[in-house]
Structures are given as C-alpha cells and as structure tokens.
CSV table of N, CA and C in Angstrom, one decimal:
chain,number,residue,atom,x,y,z
A,1,MET,N,4.9,23.9,-45.5
A,1,MET,CA,5.7,24.1,-44.0
A,1,MET,C,7.0,24.0,-44.7
A,2,ASP,N,7.8,25.1,-44.1
A,2,ASP,CA,9.2,24.6,-44.2
A,2,ASP,C,9.7,23.3,-43.3
A,3,ASP,N,10.5,23.0,-44.4
A,3,ASP,CA,11.4,21.5,-43.7
A,3,ASP,C,12.1,22.1,-43.0
A,4,ARG,N,12.6,22.7,-42.7
A,4,ARG,CA,13.6,23.1,-41.5
A,4,ARG,C,12.6,23.4,-40.3
A,5,LEU,N,11.7,24.6,-40.4
A,5,LEU,CA,10.7,24.7,-39.4
A,5,LEU,C,10.4,23.2,-38.8
A,6,GLU,N,9.6,22.2,-39.7
A,6,GLU,CA,9.4,21.1,-39.5
A,6,GLU,C,9.9,19.8,-38.7
A,7,ARG,N,11.4,20.0,-39.2
A,7,ARG,CA,12.3,19.1,-38.9
A,7,ARG,C,12.9,19.8,-37.1
A,8,PHE,N,12.5,21.0,-37.0
A,8,PHE,CA,12.6,21.2,-35.5
A,8,PHE,C,11.5,21.1,-34.4
A,9,LEU,N,10.6,21.2,-35.3
A,9,LEU,CA,9.6,20.6,-34.5
A,9,LEU,C,9.7,19.4,-34.1
A,10,ARG,N,9.6,18.4,-35.4
A,10,ARG,CA,9.6,17.0,-35.0
A,10,ARG,C,11.1,17.0,-33.8
A,11,SER,N,11.5,17.3,-34.4
A,11,SER,CA,13.4,16.9,-33.2
A,11,SER,C,12.5,17.3,-31.6
A,12,LYS,N,12.2,18.4,-31.7
A,12,LYS,CA,11.6,19.1,-30.2
A,12,LYS,C,10.8,18.4,-29.6
A,13,LEU,N,9.4,18.2,-30.5
A,13,LEU,CA,8.9,16.5,-29.9
A,13,LEU,C,9.2,15.5,-29.6
A,14,ARG,N,10.5,14.9,-30.1
A,14,ARG,CA,10.9,13.6,-29.9
A,14,ARG,C,11.4,13.9,-28.7
A,15,LYS,N,12.0,14.8,-28.4
A,15,LYS,CA,13.1,15.1,-27.3
A,15,LYS,C,12.3,15.1,-26.2
A,16,ALA,N,11.0,16.0,-26.6
A,16,ALA,CA,9.8,16.0,-25.0
A,16,ALA,C,9.5,14.5,-25.3
A,17,GLY,N,8.6,13.8,-25.9
A,17,GLY,CA,8.7,12.7,-25.7
A,17,GLY,C,9.3,11.7,-25.3
A,18,LYS,N,10.5,12.0,-25.3
A,18,LYS,CA,11.7,10.9,-25.0
A,18,LYS,C,11.9,11.0,-22.9
A,19,LYS,N,11.7,12.6,-22.8
A,19,LYS,CA,11.6,13.1,-21.1
A,19,LYS,C,10.3,12.7,-20.6
A,20,VAL,N,9.2,12.5,-21.6
A,20,VAL,CA,7.5,12.2,-21.1
A,20,VAL,C,8.3,10.3,-20.9
A,21,GLU,N,8.5,10.0,-21.4
A,21,GLU,CA,8.5,8.2,-21.3
A,21,GLU,C,9.6,8.2,-20.1
A,22,GLU,N,10.9,8.6,-19.7
A,22,GLU,CA,11.7,8.8,-18.8
A,22,GLU,C,10.8,8.9,-17.8
A,23,ARG,N,10.1,9.9,-17.8
A,23,ARG,CA,9.6,10.2,-16.5
A,23,ARG,C,8.8,9.4,-16.1
A,24,ARG,N,7.5,9.2,-16.9
A,24,ARG,CA,6.8,7.9,-16.7
A,24,ARG,C,7.5,6.7,-16.0
A,25,ARG,N,8.5,6.2,-16.5
A,25,ARG,CA,8.9,4.7,-16.7
A,25,ARG,C,9.6,5.4,-14.8
A,26,SER,N,10.0,6.3,-14.8
A,26,SER,CA,10.8,6.6,-13.6
A,26,SER,C,10.2,6.9,-12.3
A,27,THR,N,8.7,7.2,-12.8
A,27,THR,CA,7.1,7.3,-11.9
A,27,THR,C,6.7,5.5,-11.3
A,28,SER,N,6.8,5.4,-12.3
A,28,SER,CA,6.2,3.8,-12.3
A,28,SER,C,7.0,3.0,-11.6
A,29,ASP,N,8.8,3.0,-11.6
A,29,ASP,CA,9.5,2.5,-10.8
A,29,ASP,C,9.6,2.7,-9.0
A,30,GLN,N,9.5,4.2,-9.2
A,30,GLN,CA,9.1,5.1,-7.4
A,30,GLN,C,7.9,4.0,-6.9
A,31,ILE,N,6.5,4.0,-7.8
A,31,ILE,CA,5.6,3.6,-6.9
A,31,ILE,C,5.5,1.9,-6.6
A,32,SER,N,6.1,1.3,-7.5
A,32,SER,CA,6.7,-0.5,-7.6
A,32,SER,C,7.4,-0.4,-6.2
A,33,GLU,N,8.6,0.0,-6.2
A,33,GLU,CA,9.4,0.2,-4.8
A,33,GLU,C,8.6,0.7,-3.2
A,34,ALA,N,7.4,1.6,-4.0
A,34,ALA,CA,6.8,2.0,-2.7
A,34,ALA,C,6.0,1.0,-2.5
A,35,LYS,N,5.1,0.5,-3.2
A,35,LYS,CA,4.4,-0.5,-2.9
A,35,LYS,C,4.9,-1.8,-2.0
A,36,GLU,N,5.7,-2.2,-2.8
A,36,GLU,CA,7.5,-3.1,-2.3
A,36,GLU,C,7.6,-3.0,-1.0
A,37,ALA,N,7.8,-1.7,-0.5
A,37,ALA,CA,8.5,-1.5,0.7
A,37,ALA,C,7.1,-1.6,2.1
A,38,TYR,N,6.1,-1.0,1.3
A,38,TYR,CA,4.3,-1.1,2.1
A,38,TYR,C,4.3,-2.5,2.5
A,39,ARG,N,4.3,-3.3,1.3
A,39,ARG,CA,4.2,-5.1,1.6
A,39,ARG,C,5.3,-5.5,2.6
A,40,ASN,N,6.2,-5.2,2.4
A,40,ASN,CA,7.1,-5.6,3.3
A,40,ASN,C,7.3,-5.2,5.2
A,41,ALA,N,6.9,-3.7,5.1
A,41,ALA,CA,6.5,-3.4,6.6
A,41,ALA,C,5.5,-4.3,6.4
A,42,ARG,N,4.0,-4.4,6.0
A,42,ARG,CA,3.1,-4.9,6.3
A,42,ARG,C,3.2,-6.1,6.9
A,43,ASP,N,4.0,-7.0,6.3
A,43,ASP,CA,4.0,-8.3,6.2
A,43,ASP,C,5.2,-8.7,7.8
A,44,THR,N,5.9,-7.7,7.8
A,44,THR,CA,6.8,-7.7,8.8
A,44,THR,C,6.1,-7.9,10.1
A,45,ALA,N,5.2,-6.4,10.0
A,45,ALA,CA,4.1,-6.2,11.7
A,45,ALA,C,3.0,-7.6,12.0
A,46,LEU,N,2.8,-7.9,10.7
A,46,LEU,CA,1.9,-9.4,11.0
A,46,LEU,C,2.6,-10.1,11.3
A,47,ALA,N,4.3,-10.4,11.1
A,47,ALA,CA,4.4,-11.4,11.2
A,47,ALA,C,4.6,-11.5,12.9
A,48,ASP,N,5.3,-10.2,13.6
A,48,ASP,CA,5.7,-10.0,14.7
A,48,ASP,C,4.6,-10.2,15.7
A,49,LEU,N,3.4,-9.8,15.5
A,49,LEU,CA,2.3,-10.2,16.5
A,49,LEU,C,1.8,-11.4,17.1
A,50,PRO,N,1.4,-11.6,17.7
A,50,PRO,CA,1.9,-13.0,19.0
A,50,PRO,C,0.3,-13.9,17.9
A,51,GLN,N,0.9,-15.7,17.8
A,51,GLN,CA,-0.2,-16.0,17.2
A,51,GLN,C,-0.6,-17.2,18.1
A,52,ASP,N,-1.5,-17.8,18.2
A,52,ASP,CA,-1.9,-19.0,18.6
A,52,ASP,C,-2.0,-20.0,17.7
A,53,GLU,N,-2.2,-21.4,18.3
A,53,GLU,CA,-2.0,-22.8,17.5
A,53,GLU,C,-2.0,-22.7,16.5
A,54,HIS,N,-3.3,-22.0,16.3
A,54,HIS,CA,-3.8,-22.2,15.0
A,54,HIS,C,-3.6,-21.2,13.5
A,55,GLY,N,-2.5,-20.1,14.3
A,55,GLY,CA,-2.1,-19.0,13.4
A,55,GLY,C,-2.5,-17.9,13.3
A,56,ARG,N,-3.7,-18.0,14.1
A,56,ARG,CA,-4.4,-16.7,14.6
A,56,ARG,C,-3.8,-15.4,15.2
A,57,ALA,N,-3.8,-14.3,15.2
A,57,ALA,CA,-3.3,-13.6,15.7
A,57,ALA,C,-4.3,-13.0,17.1
A,58,LYS,N,-3.3,-12.9,18.1
A,58,LYS,CA,-4.0,-12.7,19.3
A,58,LYS,C,-4.1,-11.2,19.5
A,59,ILE,N,-4.9,-10.6,19.3
A,59,ILE,CA,-5.0,-9.2,19.8
A,59,ILE,C,-6.0,-8.5,20.5
A,60,VAL,N,-6.3,-7.5,21.1
A,60,VAL,CA,-7.3,-7.0,21.7
A,60,VAL,C,-8.1,-5.9,21.5
A,61,CYS,N,-9.4,-6.7,21.3
A,61,CYS,CA,-10.6,-5.8,20.1
A,61,CYS,C,-10.8,-4.4,20.8
A,62,ARG,N,-10.3,-3.4,19.9
A,62,ARG,CA,-10.7,-2.2,20.4
A,62,ARG,C,-12.4,-1.8,20.7
A,63,ARG,N,-13.1,-2.4,19.9
A,63,ARG,CA,-14.4,-2.0,19.9
A,63,ARG,C,-15.4,-2.6,20.9
A,64,TYR,N,-15.2,-4.1,21.1
A,64,TYR,CA,-15.4,-4.5,22.3
A,64,TYR,C,-14.4,-4.7,23.9
A,65,VAL,N,-13.7,-4.1,23.8
A,65,VAL,CA,-12.7,-4.3,24.9
A,65,VAL,C,-12.6,-6.0,25.6
A,66,GLU,N,-11.9,-7.2,23.9
A,66,GLU,CA,-12.1,-8.1,25.1
A,66,GLU,C,-10.9,-9.1,24.1
A,67,ARG,N,-10.2,-10.1,24.5
A,67,ARG,CA,-9.0,-10.6,23.9
A,67,ARG,C,-9.9,-11.5,22.7
A,68,ARG,N,-9.5,-11.3,21.8
A,68,ARG,CA,-9.5,-12.5,20.5
A,68,ARG,C,-8.4,-12.9,19.7
A,69,ALA,N,-8.6,-14.1,19.1
A,69,ALA,CA,-7.6,-14.8,18.7
A,69,ALA,C,-8.2,-14.7,17.0
A,70,VAL,N,-7.6,-13.7,16.2
A,70,VAL,CA,-8.7,-14.0,14.3
A,70,VAL,C,-7.4,-13.8,13.4
A,71,ARG,N,-7.8,-14.2,12.3
A,71,ARG,CA,-7.6,-14.4,11.2
A,71,ARG,C,-7.6,-13.0,10.5
A,72,LEU,N,-6.1,-12.7,10.0
A,72,LEU,CA,-6.1,-11.3,8.9
A,72,LEU,C,-5.7,-11.4,8.1
A,73,ASP,N,-6.9,-10.7,6.8
A,73,ASP,CA,-6.7,-10.7,5.3
A,73,ASP,C,-5.5,-9.9,5.2
A,74,PRO,N,-5.3,-9.9,3.6
A,74,PRO,CA,-4.4,-9.7,3.3
A,74,PRO,C,-4.1,-8.3,3.6
A,75,GLU,N,-5.2,-7.4,3.6
A,75,GLU,CA,-5.1,-5.6,4.3
A,75,GLU,C,-4.4,-5.7,5.5
A,76,GLY,N,-4.6,-6.7,5.9
A,76,GLY,CA,-4.2,-6.6,7.8
A,76,GLY,C,-5.5,-6.6,8.4
A,77,ARG,N,-6.5,-6.8,8.3
A,77,ARG,CA,-7.8,-6.3,8.9
A,77,ARG,C,-8.5,-7.4,9.3
A,78,PRO,N,-8.8,-7.1,10.9
A,78,PRO,CA,-9.2,-8.7,11.5
A,78,PRO,C,-10.3,-9.1,10.5
A,79,ALA,N,-10.7,-10.6,11.1
A,79,ALA,CA,-12.0,-11.2,10.6
A,79,ALA,C,-13.2,-10.4,11.3
A,80,CYS,N,-13.1,-10.0,12.2
A,80,CYS,CA,-14.1,-8.8,12.6
A,80,CYS,C,-14.9,-7.6,12.4
A,81,PHE,N,-13.7,-6.9,11.3
A,81,PHE,CA,-13.3,-5.7,11.0
A,81,PHE,C,-14.9,-5.3,10.3
A,82,ASP,N,-15.4,-4.2,11.2
A,82,ASP,CA,-16.1,-3.9,10.3
A,82,ASP,C,-16.2,-2.1,10.0
A,83,PRO,N,-16.1,-1.5,8.5
A,83,PRO,CA,-15.5,-1.3,8.1
A,83,PRO,C,-16.3,0.5,8.2
A,84,ASP,N,-17.6,0.3,9.1
A,84,ASP,CA,-18.2,1.8,9.5
A,84,ASP,C,-18.5,1.9,10.7
A,85,HIS,N,-17.4,1.9,11.0
A,85,HIS,CA,-17.4,1.9,12.8
A,85,HIS,C,-15.6,2.5,12.9
A,86,PRO,N,-15.5,3.3,13.9
A,86,PRO,CA,-14.1,4.5,13.4
A,86,PRO,C,-13.0,2.9,14.6
A,87,ASP,N,-13.7,2.5,15.5
A,87,ASP,CA,-13.1,1.5,16.6
A,87,ASP,C,-11.9,0.9,15.6
A,88,CYS,N,-13.0,-0.3,14.9
A,88,CYS,CA,-12.3,-1.4,14.4
A,88,CYS,C,-11.6,-0.7,13.2
A,89,GLU,N,-12.2,0.9,12.2
A,89,GLU,CA,-10.7,1.4,11.7
A,89,GLU,C,-9.7,1.5,11.8
A,90,GLY,N,-9.5,2.2,13.1
A,90,GLY,CA,-8.5,2.2,14.3
A,90,GLY,C,-7.7,1.6,14.9
A,91,CYS,N,-8.4,0.3,15.0
A,91,CYS,CA,-7.8,-1.3,15.2
A,91,CYS,C,-7.3,-2.3,13.6
A,92,ALA,N,-7.6,-1.5,12.7
A,92,ALA,CA,-6.7,-2.1,11.6
A,92,ALA,C,-5.8,-1.2,11.3
A,93,GLU,N,-5.6,-0.2,11.4
A,93,GLU,CA,-3.9,0.5,11.5
A,93,GLU,C,-3.2,0.9,12.4
A,94,ASP,N,-4.1,0.4,13.5
A,94,ASP,CA,-2.8,-0.5,14.4
A,94,ASP,C,-2.1,-1.9,14.2
A,95,VAL,N,-2.9,-2.9,13.3
A,95,VAL,CA,-2.5,-4.3,13.1
A,95,VAL,C,-1.5,-4.0,12.2
A,96,ARG,N,-1.8,-2.9,11.0
A,96,ARG,CA,-1.0,-2.7,10.4
A,96,ARG,C,0.2,-2.2,10.5
A,97,ASP,N,0.2,-1.1,11.5
A,97,ASP,CA,1.5,-0.2,11.9
A,97,ASP,C,2.1,-1.2,13.0
A,98,GLY,N,1.6,-2.4,13.6
A,98,GLY,CA,2.2,-3.1,14.3
A,98,GLY,C,2.4,-2.6,15.7
A,99,ARG,N,1.3,-1.8,16.0
A,99,ARG,CA,1.2,-1.5,17.3
A,99,ARG,C,-0.2,-1.5,18.0
A,100,VAL,N,-0.9,-3.0,17.7
A,100,VAL,CA,-2.0,-3.1,18.3
A,100,VAL,C,-1.8,-3.8,19.8
A,101,GLU,N,-2.7,-3.6,20.7
A,101,GLU,CA,-2.6,-4.5,21.4
A,101,GLU,C,-3.4,-5.7,22.0
A,102,THR,N,-1.9,-6.6,22.3
A,102,THR,CA,-2.1,-8.2,22.1
A,102,THR,C,-1.8,-8.6,23.6
A,103,TRP,N,-2.2,-10.1,23.2
A,103,TRP,CA,-2.0,-10.7,24.7
A,103,TRP,C,-0.9,-12.1,24.4
C-alpha cells in the first residue's frame, strides 16, 4: 500500500475513533445524569409521603381499597406489590410519581 494512502487512512481512522470515544463519554455522562435525576425525584417523592411512627408509608391500596402502612423497596414499590396485578403496577407508578392516595 502506498505510504501516503496508509497515513491518510490512519489519520482518518484515528479521528473517527476519537469522535466515537467522545460520543461514548458524552452519552455515558448523560445516562448517569438521567439516573441521578430519577433517583433524586424518586427519593423526594417517597420522602413527601406521610409516614407512621415506624417509618412506613401511609397509602391507600388500589387493589383492595384499604388504608395501609407499608415499607417501600428501593424501586418505590410497596411490600404488598404483586407484579402480575395491574392495580399494583399502577400503585407503584403513583408512589414513584408522588401522587398516590394517602391518609
């Protein structure tokens, strides 16, 4: 291969590699920032829920329409959460968004 062509291709590939790495870092930073914002929003929403003397969230269960004091897992789901029930999924979403019915 001609030396000039080889140098040209190497320089173009090097530039492309640098751009790919910059984009990867930028995307990684954006993802980290988004995760942090989600965690902060979730923690704020959970902190805003009324709690009983044991630190359990006081919510109204959508599935059984009753008042409950429950512990929440790190994902913002009540201890009684059933992943196969649509009311439970909606309740968990409302808890994370801070708009669940409380007492």
